[in-house]
Coordinates of C-alpha atoms in Angstrom, one line a residue:
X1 CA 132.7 62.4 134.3
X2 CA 136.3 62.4 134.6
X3 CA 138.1 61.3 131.7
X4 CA 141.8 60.9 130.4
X5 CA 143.0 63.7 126.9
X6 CA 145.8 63.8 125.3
X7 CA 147.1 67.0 127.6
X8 CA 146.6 64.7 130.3
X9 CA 148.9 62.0 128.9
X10 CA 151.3 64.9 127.8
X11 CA 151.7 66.6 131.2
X12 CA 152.7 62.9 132.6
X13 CA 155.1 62.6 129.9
X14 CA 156.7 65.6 131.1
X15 CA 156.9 65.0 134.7
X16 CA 158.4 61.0 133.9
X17 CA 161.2 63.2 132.1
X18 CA 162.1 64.3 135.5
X19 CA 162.1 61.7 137.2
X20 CA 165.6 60.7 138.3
X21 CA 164.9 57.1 139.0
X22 CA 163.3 56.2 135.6
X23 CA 166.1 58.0 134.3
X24 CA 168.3 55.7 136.0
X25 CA 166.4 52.7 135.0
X26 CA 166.0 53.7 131.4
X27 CA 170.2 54.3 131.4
X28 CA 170.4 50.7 133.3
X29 CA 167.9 48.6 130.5
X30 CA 170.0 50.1 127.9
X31 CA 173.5 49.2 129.6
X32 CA 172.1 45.6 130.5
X33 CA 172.4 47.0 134.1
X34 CA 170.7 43.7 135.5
X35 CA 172.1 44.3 139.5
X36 CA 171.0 48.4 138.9
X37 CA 167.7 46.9 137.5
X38 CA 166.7 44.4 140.3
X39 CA 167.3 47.5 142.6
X40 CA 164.8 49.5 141.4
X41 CA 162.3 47.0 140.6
X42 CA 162.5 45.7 144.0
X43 CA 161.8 49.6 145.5
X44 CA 159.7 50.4 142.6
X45 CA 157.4 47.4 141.7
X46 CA 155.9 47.9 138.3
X47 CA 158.3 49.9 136.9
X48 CA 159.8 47.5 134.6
X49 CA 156.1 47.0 132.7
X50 CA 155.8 51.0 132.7
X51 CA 159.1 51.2 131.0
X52 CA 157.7 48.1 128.4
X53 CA 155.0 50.9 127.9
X54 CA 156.5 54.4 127.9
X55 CA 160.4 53.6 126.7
X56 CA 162.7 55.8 127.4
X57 CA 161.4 59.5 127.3
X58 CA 163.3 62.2 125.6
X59 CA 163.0 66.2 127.1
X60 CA 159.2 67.8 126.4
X61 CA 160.0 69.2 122.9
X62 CA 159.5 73.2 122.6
X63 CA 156.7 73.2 120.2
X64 CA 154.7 70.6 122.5
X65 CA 151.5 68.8 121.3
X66 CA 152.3 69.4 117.6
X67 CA 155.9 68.1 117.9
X68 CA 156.6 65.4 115.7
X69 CA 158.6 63.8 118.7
X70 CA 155.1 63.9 120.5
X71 CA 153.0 62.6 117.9
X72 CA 155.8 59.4 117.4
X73 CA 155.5 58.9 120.7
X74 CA 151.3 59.1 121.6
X75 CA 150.1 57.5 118.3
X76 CA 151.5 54.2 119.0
X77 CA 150.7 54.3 123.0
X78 CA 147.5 56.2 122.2
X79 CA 145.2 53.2 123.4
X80 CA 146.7 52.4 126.4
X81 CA 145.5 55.5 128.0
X82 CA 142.0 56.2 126.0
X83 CA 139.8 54.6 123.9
X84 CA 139.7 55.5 119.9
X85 CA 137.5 55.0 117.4
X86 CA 138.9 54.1 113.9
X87 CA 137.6 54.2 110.8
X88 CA 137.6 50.6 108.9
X89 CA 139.0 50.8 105.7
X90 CA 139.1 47.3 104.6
X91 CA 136.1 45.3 105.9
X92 CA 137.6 42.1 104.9
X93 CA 140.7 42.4 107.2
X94 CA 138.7 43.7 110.1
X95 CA 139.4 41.6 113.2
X96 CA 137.0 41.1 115.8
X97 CA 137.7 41.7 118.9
X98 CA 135.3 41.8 122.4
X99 CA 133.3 45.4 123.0
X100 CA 133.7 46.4 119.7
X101 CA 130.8 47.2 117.1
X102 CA 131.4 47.4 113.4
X103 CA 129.2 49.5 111.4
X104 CA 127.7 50.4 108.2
X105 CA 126.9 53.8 108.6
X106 CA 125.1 55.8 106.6
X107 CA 126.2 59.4 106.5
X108 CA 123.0 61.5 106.3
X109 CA 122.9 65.0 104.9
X110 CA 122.3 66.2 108.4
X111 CA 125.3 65.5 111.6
X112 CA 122.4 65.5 114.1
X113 CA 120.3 63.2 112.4
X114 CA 123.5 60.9 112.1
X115 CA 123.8 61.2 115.4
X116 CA 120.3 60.8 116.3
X117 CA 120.6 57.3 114.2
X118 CA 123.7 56.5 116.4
X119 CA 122.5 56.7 119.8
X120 CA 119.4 54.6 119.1
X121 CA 121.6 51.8 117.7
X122 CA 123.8 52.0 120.5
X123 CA 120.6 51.9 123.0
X124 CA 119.4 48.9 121.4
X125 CA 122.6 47.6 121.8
X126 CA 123.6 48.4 124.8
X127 CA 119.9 46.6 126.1
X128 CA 121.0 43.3 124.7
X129 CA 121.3 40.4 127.1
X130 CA 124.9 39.8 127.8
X131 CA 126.5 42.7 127.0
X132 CA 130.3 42.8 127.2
X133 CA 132.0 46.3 127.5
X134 CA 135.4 46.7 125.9
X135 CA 138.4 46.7 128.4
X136 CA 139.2 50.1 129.8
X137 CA 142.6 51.7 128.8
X138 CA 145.7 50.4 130.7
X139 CA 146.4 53.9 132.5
X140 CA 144.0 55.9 134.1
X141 CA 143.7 59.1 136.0
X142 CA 144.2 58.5 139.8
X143 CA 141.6 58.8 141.7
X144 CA 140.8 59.1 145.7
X145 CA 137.2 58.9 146.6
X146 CA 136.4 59.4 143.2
X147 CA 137.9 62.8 142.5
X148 CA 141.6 64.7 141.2
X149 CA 144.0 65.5 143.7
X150 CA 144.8 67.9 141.3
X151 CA 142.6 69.3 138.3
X152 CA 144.1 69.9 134.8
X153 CA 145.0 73.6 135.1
X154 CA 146.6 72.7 138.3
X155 CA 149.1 70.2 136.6
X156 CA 149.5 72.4 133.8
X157 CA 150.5 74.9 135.9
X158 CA 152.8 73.1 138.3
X159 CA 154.6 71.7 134.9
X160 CA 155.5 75.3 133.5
X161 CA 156.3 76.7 137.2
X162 CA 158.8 73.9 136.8
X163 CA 160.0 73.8 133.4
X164 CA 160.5 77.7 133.7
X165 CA 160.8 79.4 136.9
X166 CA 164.5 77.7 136.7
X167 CA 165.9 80.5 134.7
X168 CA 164.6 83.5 137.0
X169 CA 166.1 81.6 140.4
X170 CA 169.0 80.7 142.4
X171 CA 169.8 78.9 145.5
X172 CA 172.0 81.8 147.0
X173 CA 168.9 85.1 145.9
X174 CA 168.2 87.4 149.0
X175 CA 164.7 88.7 149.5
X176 CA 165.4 91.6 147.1
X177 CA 166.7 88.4 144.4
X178 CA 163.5 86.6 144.8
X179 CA 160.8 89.4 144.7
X180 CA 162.8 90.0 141.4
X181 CA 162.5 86.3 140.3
X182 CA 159.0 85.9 140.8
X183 CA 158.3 89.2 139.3
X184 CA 160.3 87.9 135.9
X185 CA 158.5 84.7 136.2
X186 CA 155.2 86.6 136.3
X187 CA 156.1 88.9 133.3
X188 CA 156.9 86.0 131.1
X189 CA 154.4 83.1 132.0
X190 CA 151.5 84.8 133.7
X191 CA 149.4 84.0 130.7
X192 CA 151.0 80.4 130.3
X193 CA 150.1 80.2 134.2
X194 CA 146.2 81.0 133.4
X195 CA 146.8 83.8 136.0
X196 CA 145.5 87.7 135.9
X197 CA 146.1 91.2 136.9
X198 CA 143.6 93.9 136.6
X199 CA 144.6 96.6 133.9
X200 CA 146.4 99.1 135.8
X201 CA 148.4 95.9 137.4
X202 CA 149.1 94.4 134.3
X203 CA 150.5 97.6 133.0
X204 CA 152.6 98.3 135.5
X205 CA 154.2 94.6 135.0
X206 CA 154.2 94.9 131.4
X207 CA 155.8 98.9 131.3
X208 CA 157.9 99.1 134.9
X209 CA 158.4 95.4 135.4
X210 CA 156.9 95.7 139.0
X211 CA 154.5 94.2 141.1
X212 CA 152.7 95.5 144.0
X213 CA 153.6 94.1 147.4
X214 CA 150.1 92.3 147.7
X215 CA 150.0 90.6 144.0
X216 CA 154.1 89.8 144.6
X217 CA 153.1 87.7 147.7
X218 CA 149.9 86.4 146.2
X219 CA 151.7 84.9 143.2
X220 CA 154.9 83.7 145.0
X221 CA 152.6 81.5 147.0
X222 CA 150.9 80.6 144.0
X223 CA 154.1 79.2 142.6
X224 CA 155.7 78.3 145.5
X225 CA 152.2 75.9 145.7
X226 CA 153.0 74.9 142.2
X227 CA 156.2 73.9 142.3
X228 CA 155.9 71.8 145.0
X229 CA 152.7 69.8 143.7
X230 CA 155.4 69.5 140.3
X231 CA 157.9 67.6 142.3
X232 CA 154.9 65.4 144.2
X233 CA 153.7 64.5 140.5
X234 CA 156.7 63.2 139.7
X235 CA 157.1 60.9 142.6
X236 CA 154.5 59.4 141.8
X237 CA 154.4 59.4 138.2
X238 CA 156.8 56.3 138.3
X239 CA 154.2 53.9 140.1
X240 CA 151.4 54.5 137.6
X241 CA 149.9 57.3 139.5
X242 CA 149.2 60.4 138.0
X243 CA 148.1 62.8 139.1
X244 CA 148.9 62.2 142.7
X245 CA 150.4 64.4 144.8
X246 CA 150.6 61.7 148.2
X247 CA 153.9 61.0 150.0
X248 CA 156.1 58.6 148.1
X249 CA 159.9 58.5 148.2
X250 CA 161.5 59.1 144.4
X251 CA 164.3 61.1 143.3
X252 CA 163.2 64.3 141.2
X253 CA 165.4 66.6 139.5
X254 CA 165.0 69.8 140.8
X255 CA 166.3 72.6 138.9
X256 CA 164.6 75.7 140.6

């Protein structure tokens, strides 16, 4: 089963940031930019209700998932992408609503007997006549023919070839620049990457800053594959799609 995370939420977050055309209609909502507005509504339709839901979005903060900026941001937006389960504190001021359960649970000395006692309430409730599930989260993760255009480590990775192969290139490198770019990009962020190197690769990388001809072309294709699925994520990012990596025409900020 495929199902939205946090990280998942997080790595669209980043790629909105770059984004030029939300950029441009988050600096147009905030000018009262009504003729700039129309514009992009009319080639982007939906984008005004994503901006009611994501606000303008500031640059992915350094210390990531455990930023306060992060937290201010998810907490509040939290069910709109995933479900959550939330402890009742006052009964009393509990409001119903449909698909939702509340329980007095007993906590018993054992979590997999508590468990246990879980899953056969939720069987017998789940077999009643009538049933009504609880509406699925706002967002969801795109889907074609029921699977990921890309998987998670493939997002991940095509967010930090992005946000950091930027400060190892330039537009005017030769072929002697760029093997040199990749190979600083590879020294810094092979491990962010989830990439390898067997020992006597590593330590060459590590101790002589060098890679050998084969693992130089192997990872500039690698990244060369990342970036470009970075800049098709954020095309699409603006029409609710994520992740999707299809043909669509929006402005991205590219910086590498």
């Amino acid at each position: 089963m495929i199902t939205m995370s946090e990280e998942w939420v997080s790595l669209w977050y980043r790629c909105m940031t770059w984004n030029i055309d939300y950029g441009m209609y988050c600096r147009a909502r905030a000018a009262v930019d009504e003729t700039t507005c129309k514009q992009l509504e009319a080639k982007f339709p939906g984008i005004a209700d994503i901006y009611t839901d994501f606000d303008e979005l500031d640059k992915w903060p350094e210390d990531g998932l455990q930023s306060e900026q992060w937290r201010n941001w998810f907490e509040p937006r939290r069910e709109l992408f995933m479900p959550q389960i939330g402890e009742v504190i006052t009964p009393t001021e509990h409001v119903a609503k449909q698909g939702h359960v509340l329980l007095d649970l007993p906590l018993l000395a054992n979590q997999a007997d508590t468990e246990e006692l879980v899953q056969q309430y939720l069987k017998s409730y789940y077999a009643k006549p009538g049933f009504i599930p609880a509406a699925a989260p706002k967002y969801n993760l795109h889907l074609t023919d029921g699977k990921l255009a890309l998987n998670l480590k493939e997002v991940r990775q095509a967010c930090v070839s992005a946000e950091h192969s930027y400060a190892y290139f330039s537009d005017d490198a030769d072929e002697i620049g760029f093997k040199k770019a990749v190979t600083e990009f590879v020294r810094h962020h092979i491990d962010d990457m989830g990439w390898s190197l067997d020992e006597k690769a590593r330590k060459l990388l590590d101790e002589k800053h060098r890679l050998s001809d084969e693992n130089h072309s192997s990872f500039a294709a690698r990244l060369t594959r990342s970036r470009r699925h970075f800049v098709a994520l954020c095309r699409n990012a603006i029409r609710g799609r994520f992740p999707d990596v299809s043909e669509f025409d929006s402005l991205v900020l590219k910086k590498f």
